[in-house]
Amino acid sequence: MKMMKVMMLIVMMMMVMVMVSEGSIIEPTCKETPDFNLCVSLLNSDPRGSSADTSGLALILIDKIKGLATKTLNEINGLYKKRPELKRALDECSRRYKTILNADVPEAIEAISKGVPKFGEDGVIDAGVEASVCQGGFNGSSPLTSLTKSMQKISNVTRAIVRMLL
Amino acid sequence: MASSDALLPISAREEDPLCPYTRLPMADPNQETHGRRRRPFKGLLAVSFGLLFIAFYVALIATHDGSRSNDAVIDETKTTTSRARLAGVSEKSNDGLWKLSGDRNTPAFEWNNSMLSWQRTAFHFQPEQNWMNDPNGPLFYKGWYHFFYQYNPNAAVWGDIVWGHAVSRDLIHWVHLPIAMVADQWYDSNGVWTGSATILPDGSIVMLYTGSTDKAVQVQNLAYPEDPSDPLLLKWVKFPGNPVLVPPPGILPKDFRDPTTAWKTSEGKWRITIGSKLNRTGISLVYDTTDFKTYEKLDTLLHRVPNTGMWECVDFYPVSKTAVNGLDTSVKGPDVKHIVKASMDDTRFDHYAVGTYFDSNGTWIPDDPTIDVGMSTSLRYDYGKFYASKTFYDQNKGRRVLWSWIGESDSEAADVQKGWSSVQGIPRTVVLDTKTGKNLVQWPVEEIKSLRLSSKQFDIEVGPGSVVPVDVGSATQLDIEAEFEINKESLDKIIRNASVVAEAEEFSCEKSGGSTVRGALGPFGFSVLATESLSEQTPVYFYVAKGKDSELKTIFCIDTSRSSVANDVVKPIYGSVVPVLKGEKLTMRILVDHSIVEAFGQGGRTCITSRVYPTSAIYGAAKLFLFNNALDATVTASFRVWQMNSAFIHPYTEEAFRALTRT
């Protein structure tokens, strides 16, 4: 009895593993990026990841960039009250992150969906640049440091995947 | 096999997992019913799990293969070449920026509107606002040069692409016209992309362009002027039977774009070529047509080069081996070589090679396969920021003219703030270098001289390690033509002295540290868009060094690494070796136009275009310097500097039209 329960459990686990790994190109794709673990965790966290092709994976990551930019902008908005002495740097960050949302992300989505990935690469690289510039506006670390670092890392991983489409 | 029967006990067991006893399967006389209930059951369980597992596995493999068919092809070759490609050369990289932004001493630079508005060029083609990329369908018709271009009417980044349009009498003074083609058909609703014009013997025009369909498939479409008697060609008609070409078997739906101008074959048909790729091999497909509506695909490719990736904006044209005029695209013969050019998607470089065309089967082979199209060693029109270039035969003046997209090297935030992105290079004539026979020579079109205002001539001897201010007044719109001579003594010392090590082969503009690194015979040249204190400057220079064969080699570079203190712009050092023949003096020409600097070495044998974004070397604070950073050679510079007028490019008005019609 116990033996059967255990066996069923094992079989079910194996079935799930097989389902997740078979058909998914997440791992081999992420191996070719600068941050395998980040890549895998981002892509696995999206239900479309396991059945997506390379374009699809790129689009999922661009979605993550969009989400992170939105989150960072909200954080920036909150900081104006809490840290009014940082206004100047926050203004610059706000401008930069709005660029990511309004320019980089739509450009990248359109380019990758239409098969001219080089413009997607430009948009993705720029997302990292804008995050860096925002961070550079503070002398040293800031309340936004971990968010901007995240953006830079995701930008690098996404760029590597977009380059596979060239 | 007890396969399906074996399943029954399992489902029965699932319904009542606590029951230690098996329920007997229904009418199975073969099953033993007593004493051996548990053991056969366990055996059956094991077998059935195993079979379920196998069935599951098989099902998954079957669906897995189906969904991955496209990627499977890419994956095979990916492992060997992917590292190189991913390492990648897109010059924008946030790696360098991380270092800077992590450095407490360089805070982020804040652009103000004064700095940004200075960046707009005065005499280079650009739309009034928003994003532009590839040149499209350039042509001369009824007294007007026409220029079309990839344009985003809605933003300062790529997207929503339509065909912008402008006309000029002289390739320099342009008038903007309404948009020529919008994305209004199913076969181009996702983008009216790059294309080329063919002028037929009767003077009529056919335009072939790539459309991205409503399903994002890349197809080729035919369009022509609605009113051929309108010299401004304001309105265009799309052929109702579009698309005229769809991706052929074996070519992916997103690897089929940028049709060329057609040329006549000896059979009297029209032939075009379209770039694509097969795995990582860049290729150019060939099609024949008599009416531009139906096509016959040749089995042969115009050419292919492994490991070069997707070929965009392919261009194919004849050049004369003996004369300096341009040739119509259909010209063939013993006095002619053919150029194949392609824009490499992987690297954003335009490469070309000189070779021989075989009309009988539509193929072409390079004269030198070691520098074949797209290889890292192959020739480039321009060693700086220069992509998606396209030539056309200007039947008005009998020359072949080259257009190219010059993108920005700044952040997209700046582009959004200033409201525009990208310019076109100054149109250049292109001919084969009749002296070397191995490369092209490009030169800004003659008409640019009409912008020259006052000038000053200088003859200056510059000692080693010196910087000389050149007083020309305003220094943001200049045309400089210069000749340099290194003193003979210094040259001989280097050539004759066996202990002087050959360094020319190791030297590269990009990697050898820029204009401040001093050698025996260089670097020397001009520093443009420089502040008085040289806190910002853009040196354009020659570096002469001894080669392995003890002969001197000359390298021509632009160093943008100190062009701006801003840390959100890309600042590469560009350039390449420039052939210098016996008896030739070193010559360079530089066009400075705000945020674009174009340099031509040895009459256009090596050209470099760069984008620069100074923060203080702008307006009246921008100066010009002459410098010689050589360790002991003295250099004599003989040069003339012209102030350049604006081209006053503006939108169409009755007045503007009349003014242009008068010239």
mmCIF file of C-alpha atoms in Angstrom, chain A residues 1 3-5 7-8 10-12 14-16 18-25 28-29 31-33 51-55 88-89 92 95-96 99 102-141 148-149 151-153 155-156 159-166, chain B residues 13-14 17-19 41-42 45-46 49 52-53 56-57 60-61 64 67-68 70-71 74-75 78-79 82-95 97-98 101-111 116 131 133-134 157-161 189-191 193 212 216 218 254-255 257 277 280 309-310 312 345-348 387 405 410-414 416-417 567-568:
data_model
loop_
_atom_site.group_PDB
_atom_site.id
_atom_site.type_symbol
_atom_site.label_atom_id
_atom_site.label_comp_id
_atom_site.label_asym_id
_atom_site.label_seq_id
_atom_site.Cartn_x
_atom_site.Cartn_y
_atom_site.Cartn_z
ATOM 1 C CA MET A 1 0.000 0.000 0.000
ATOM 2 C CA MET A 3 4.771 1.157 -1.776
ATOM 3 C CA MET A 4 2.023 1.946 -4.258
ATOM 4 C CA LYS A 5 1.545 5.460 -2.934
ATOM 5 C CA MET A 7 5.383 4.700 -6.689
ATOM 6 C CA MET A 8 2.458 6.822 -7.801
ATOM 7 C CA ILE A 10 7.308 9.158 -8.124
ATOM 8 C CA VAL A 11 5.520 8.554 -11.400
ATOM 9 C CA MET A 12 3.564 11.751 -11.087
ATOM 10 C CA MET A 14 8.450 12.230 -13.282
ATOM 11 C CA MET A 15 5.512 13.036 -15.490
ATOM 12 C CA VAL A 16 5.612 16.645 -14.384
ATOM 13 C CA VAL A 18 9.019 15.305 -18.359
ATOM 14 C CA MET A 19 6.259 17.746 -19.226
ATOM 15 C CA VAL A 20 8.260 20.716 -18.138
ATOM 16 C CA SER A 21 11.602 19.803 -19.683
ATOM 17 C CA GLU A 22 10.491 18.113 -22.849
ATOM 18 C CA GLY A 23 9.499 20.667 -25.534
ATOM 19 C CA SER A 24 11.025 23.525 -23.573
ATOM 20 C CA ILE A 25 14.114 25.202 -25.025
ATOM 21 C CA PRO A 28 19.727 25.316 -23.805
ATOM 22 C CA THR A 29 18.790 28.893 -24.650
ATOM 23 C CA LYS A 31 23.055 28.462 -21.362
ATOM 24 C CA GLU A 32 24.016 30.898 -24.111
ATOM 25 C CA THR A 33 23.230 33.982 -22.016
ATOM 26 C CA SER A 51 6.343 25.989 -25.052
ATOM 27 C CA ALA A 52 7.834 29.168 -26.499
ATOM 28 C CA ASP A 53 10.293 29.340 -29.373
ATOM 29 C CA THR A 54 13.273 31.683 -29.246
ATOM 30 C CA SER A 55 11.188 34.680 -30.333
ATOM 31 C CA ARG A 88 17.064 65.837 -9.199
ATOM 32 C CA ALA A 89 18.263 62.279 -9.544
ATOM 33 C CA GLU A 92 16.381 61.944 -14.356
ATOM 34 C CA ARG A 95 12.679 60.338 -17.573
ATOM 35 C CA ARG A 96 14.929 57.365 -18.266
ATOM 36 C CA THR A 99 11.852 55.962 -22.104
ATOM 37 C CA ASN A 102 7.363 54.195 -23.955
ATOM 38 C CA ALA A 103 10.171 53.749 -26.450
ATOM 39 C CA ASP A 104 12.396 50.726 -25.806
ATOM 40 C CA VAL A 105 9.744 48.137 -24.973
ATOM 41 C CA PRO A 106 7.295 48.879 -27.829
ATOM 42 C CA GLU A 107 10.190 49.071 -30.293
ATOM 43 C CA ALA A 108 11.541 45.725 -29.149
ATOM 44 C CA ILE A 109 8.168 44.003 -29.209
ATOM 45 C CA GLU A 110 7.374 45.239 -32.706
ATOM 46 C CA ALA A 111 10.819 44.402 -34.051
ATOM 47 C CA ILE A 112 10.926 40.876 -32.692
ATOM 48 C CA SER A 113 7.357 40.072 -33.687
ATOM 49 C CA LYS A 114 8.020 41.270 -37.223
ATOM 50 C CA GLY A 115 11.349 39.535 -37.718
ATOM 51 C CA VAL A 116 13.751 42.477 -37.702
ATOM 52 C CA PRO A 117 15.358 41.657 -34.376
ATOM 53 C CA LYS A 118 18.211 44.152 -34.691
ATOM 54 C CA PHE A 119 15.881 46.966 -33.668
ATOM 55 C CA GLY A 120 14.817 44.792 -30.763
ATOM 56 C CA GLU A 121 18.438 44.442 -29.766
ATOM 57 C CA ASP A 122 18.816 48.220 -29.775
ATOM 58 C CA GLY A 123 15.747 48.672 -27.575
ATOM 59 C CA VAL A 124 16.875 46.017 -25.121
ATOM 60 C CA ILE A 125 20.394 47.387 -24.854
ATOM 61 C CA ASP A 126 18.981 50.841 -24.315
ATOM 62 C CA ALA A 127 16.867 49.605 -21.402
ATOM 63 C CA GLY A 128 20.086 48.661 -19.656
ATOM 64 C CA VAL A 129 21.712 51.952 -20.583
ATOM 65 C CA GLU A 130 18.798 53.972 -19.221
ATOM 66 C CA ALA A 131 18.914 52.003 -15.961
ATOM 67 C CA SER A 132 22.660 52.646 -15.676
ATOM 68 C CA VAL A 133 22.252 56.329 -16.285
ATOM 69 C CA CYS A 134 19.517 56.520 -13.665
ATOM 70 C CA GLN A 135 21.762 54.787 -11.155
ATOM 71 C CA GLY A 136 24.671 57.038 -12.064
ATOM 72 C CA GLY A 137 22.650 60.048 -10.973
ATOM 73 C CA PHE A 138 23.079 59.054 -7.341
ATOM 74 C CA ASN A 139 26.459 59.255 -5.696
ATOM 75 C CA GLY A 140 26.976 55.649 -4.836
ATOM 76 C CA SER A 141 24.082 53.436 -3.850
ATOM 77 C CA THR A 148 18.506 49.309 -11.643
ATOM 78 C CA LYS A 149 20.983 46.464 -11.294
ATOM 79 C CA MET A 151 17.287 45.927 -15.175
ATOM 80 C CA GLN A 152 20.879 45.842 -16.345
ATOM 81 C CA LYS A 153 21.087 42.099 -15.769
ATOM 82 C CA SER A 155 18.782 43.580 -20.357
ATOM 83 C CA ASN A 156 21.991 41.588 -20.846
ATOM 84 C CA ARG A 159 20.018 40.880 -25.525
ATOM 85 C CA ALA A 160 21.780 37.544 -25.780
ATOM 86 C CA ILE A 161 18.518 35.847 -26.680
ATOM 87 C CA VAL A 162 17.549 38.535 -29.187
ATOM 88 C CA ARG A 163 20.931 38.093 -30.885
ATOM 89 C CA MET A 164 20.040 34.449 -31.492
ATOM 90 C CA LEU A 165 17.272 35.715 -33.763
ATOM 91 C CA LEU A 166 19.550 37.744 -36.014
ATOM 92 C CA ARG B 13 -7.438 0.740 -7.083
ATOM 93 C CA GLU B 14 -7.539 4.525 -7.403
ATOM 94 C CA PRO B 17 -6.875 3.093 -2.352
ATOM 95 C CA LEU B 18 -7.368 1.887 1.174
ATOM 96 C CA CYS B 19 -8.709 -1.454 0.135
ATOM 97 C CA PHE B 41 -0.989 -7.353 -9.102
ATOM 98 C CA LYS B 42 2.346 -5.799 -8.270
ATOM 99 C CA LEU B 45 1.241 -2.372 -11.642
ATOM 100 C CA ALA B 46 4.885 -2.131 -12.500
ATOM 101 C CA PHE B 49 3.253 2.234 -14.956
ATOM 102 C CA LEU B 52 2.007 4.601 -19.279
ATOM 103 C CA PHE B 53 5.350 6.242 -18.933
ATOM 104 C CA PHE B 56 3.517 9.621 -22.262
ATOM 105 C CA TYR B 57 7.093 10.010 -23.390
ATOM 106 C CA LEU B 60 5.563 14.349 -25.715
ATOM 107 C CA ILE B 61 8.325 13.702 -28.178
ATOM 108 C CA HIS B 64 7.842 18.500 -29.108
ATOM 109 C CA SER B 67 6.609 22.812 -32.264
ATOM 110 C CA ARG B 68 10.338 23.048 -32.581
ATOM 111 C CA ASN B 70 11.908 26.065 -36.944
ATOM 112 C CA ASP B 71 14.313 26.241 -34.065
ATOM 113 C CA ILE B 74 19.026 26.982 -35.799
ATOM 114 C CA ASP B 75 19.982 24.861 -32.787
ATOM 115 C CA LYS B 78 24.153 27.258 -32.678
ATOM 116 C CA THR B 79 26.630 25.734 -30.297
ATOM 117 C CA SER B 82 26.808 31.223 -31.044
ATOM 118 C CA ARG B 83 29.583 32.341 -28.715
ATOM 119 C CA ALA B 84 31.122 34.506 -31.393
ATOM 120 C CA ARG B 85 27.824 36.014 -32.410
ATOM 121 C CA LEU B 86 26.651 36.623 -28.892
ATOM 122 C CA ALA B 87 29.932 38.269 -28.006
ATOM 123 C CA GLY B 88 28.772 40.447 -30.509
ATOM 124 C CA VAL B 89 29.339 43.545 -32.210
ATOM 125 C CA SER B 90 26.593 45.965 -31.670
ATOM 126 C CA GLU B 91 28.488 49.021 -30.630
ATOM 127 C CA LYS B 92 25.942 50.015 -28.044
ATOM 128 C CA SER B 93 26.778 48.087 -24.937
ATOM 129 C CA ASN B 94 25.657 48.695 -21.435
ATOM 130 C CA ASP B 95 28.731 46.919 -20.092
ATOM 131 C CA LEU B 97 28.226 52.070 -19.003
ATOM 132 C CA TRP B 98 27.997 49.995 -15.874
ATOM 133 C CA SER B 101 27.894 54.631 -13.581
ATOM 134 C CA GLY B 102 29.474 52.645 -10.785
ATOM 135 C CA ASP B 103 32.221 55.245 -10.590
ATOM 136 C CA ARG B 104 31.297 57.892 -8.047
ATOM 137 C CA ASN B 105 33.235 60.544 -9.890
ATOM 138 C CA THR B 106 31.165 60.527 -13.038
ATOM 139 C CA PRO B 107 27.580 61.316 -12.271
ATOM 140 C CA ALA B 108 25.019 60.832 -14.972
ATOM 141 C CA PHE B 109 25.064 63.622 -17.499
ATOM 142 C CA GLU B 110 21.986 65.778 -17.749
ATOM 143 C CA TRP B 111 21.245 66.944 -21.234
ATOM 144 C CA LEU B 116 20.350 68.640 -27.755
ATOM 145 C CA TRP B 131 12.854 58.245 -36.618
ATOM 146 C CA ASN B 133 16.377 54.400 -41.106
ATOM 147 C CA ASP B 134 17.153 52.808 -44.525
ATOM 148 C CA VAL B 157 12.440 55.079 -32.328
ATOM 149 C CA TRP B 158 11.926 52.438 -35.011
ATOM 150 C CA GLY B 159 8.322 51.317 -35.581
ATOM 151 C CA ASP B 160 5.118 51.864 -37.612
ATOM 152 C CA ILE B 161 7.274 52.173 -40.705
ATOM 153 C CA SER B 189 0.075 46.438 -42.906
ATOM 154 C CA ASN B 190 2.909 45.570 -40.554
ATOM 155 C CA GLY B 191 5.432 47.713 -42.365
ATOM 156 C CA TRP B 193 9.881 48.330 -45.711
ATOM 157 C CA SER B 212 5.467 42.904 -43.712
ATOM 158 C CA ALA B 216 4.226 39.403 -40.286
ATOM 159 C CA GLN B 218 8.009 39.303 -45.454
ATOM 160 C CA LYS B 254 11.143 36.590 -41.776
ATOM 161 C CA ASP B 255 14.319 36.198 -43.834
ATOM 162 C CA ARG B 257 13.596 41.418 -47.651
ATOM 163 C CA LYS B 277 20.039 33.324 -45.006
ATOM 164 C CA ARG B 280 24.106 31.069 -40.597
ATOM 165 C CA GLY B 309 24.269 35.640 -40.971
ATOM 166 C CA MET B 310 21.337 37.428 -42.581
ATOM 167 C CA GLU B 312 20.027 42.792 -45.532
ATOM 168 C CA ASP B 345 22.450 41.969 -39.577
ATOM 169 C CA ASP B 346 24.812 40.392 -37.032
ATOM 170 C CA THR B 347 27.352 43.189 -36.917
ATOM 171 C CA ARG B 348 25.589 46.239 -38.439
ATOM 172 C CA TYR B 387 24.370 50.903 -42.522
ATOM 173 C CA TRP B 405 21.592 55.410 -43.016
ATOM 174 C CA ASP B 410 23.243 58.256 -28.022
ATOM 175 C CA SER B 411 20.539 57.007 -25.638
ATOM 176 C CA GLU B 412 16.959 56.636 -26.764
ATOM 177 C CA ALA B 413 15.943 58.961 -23.939
ATOM 178 C CA ALA B 414 17.924 61.696 -25.661
ATOM 179 C CA VAL B 416 12.888 61.066 -27.444
ATOM 180 C CA GLN B 417 13.763 64.344 -25.762
ATOM 181 C CA ASN B 567 28.508 58.787 -20.289
ATOM 182 C CA ASP B 568 25.302 57.744 -22.002
#
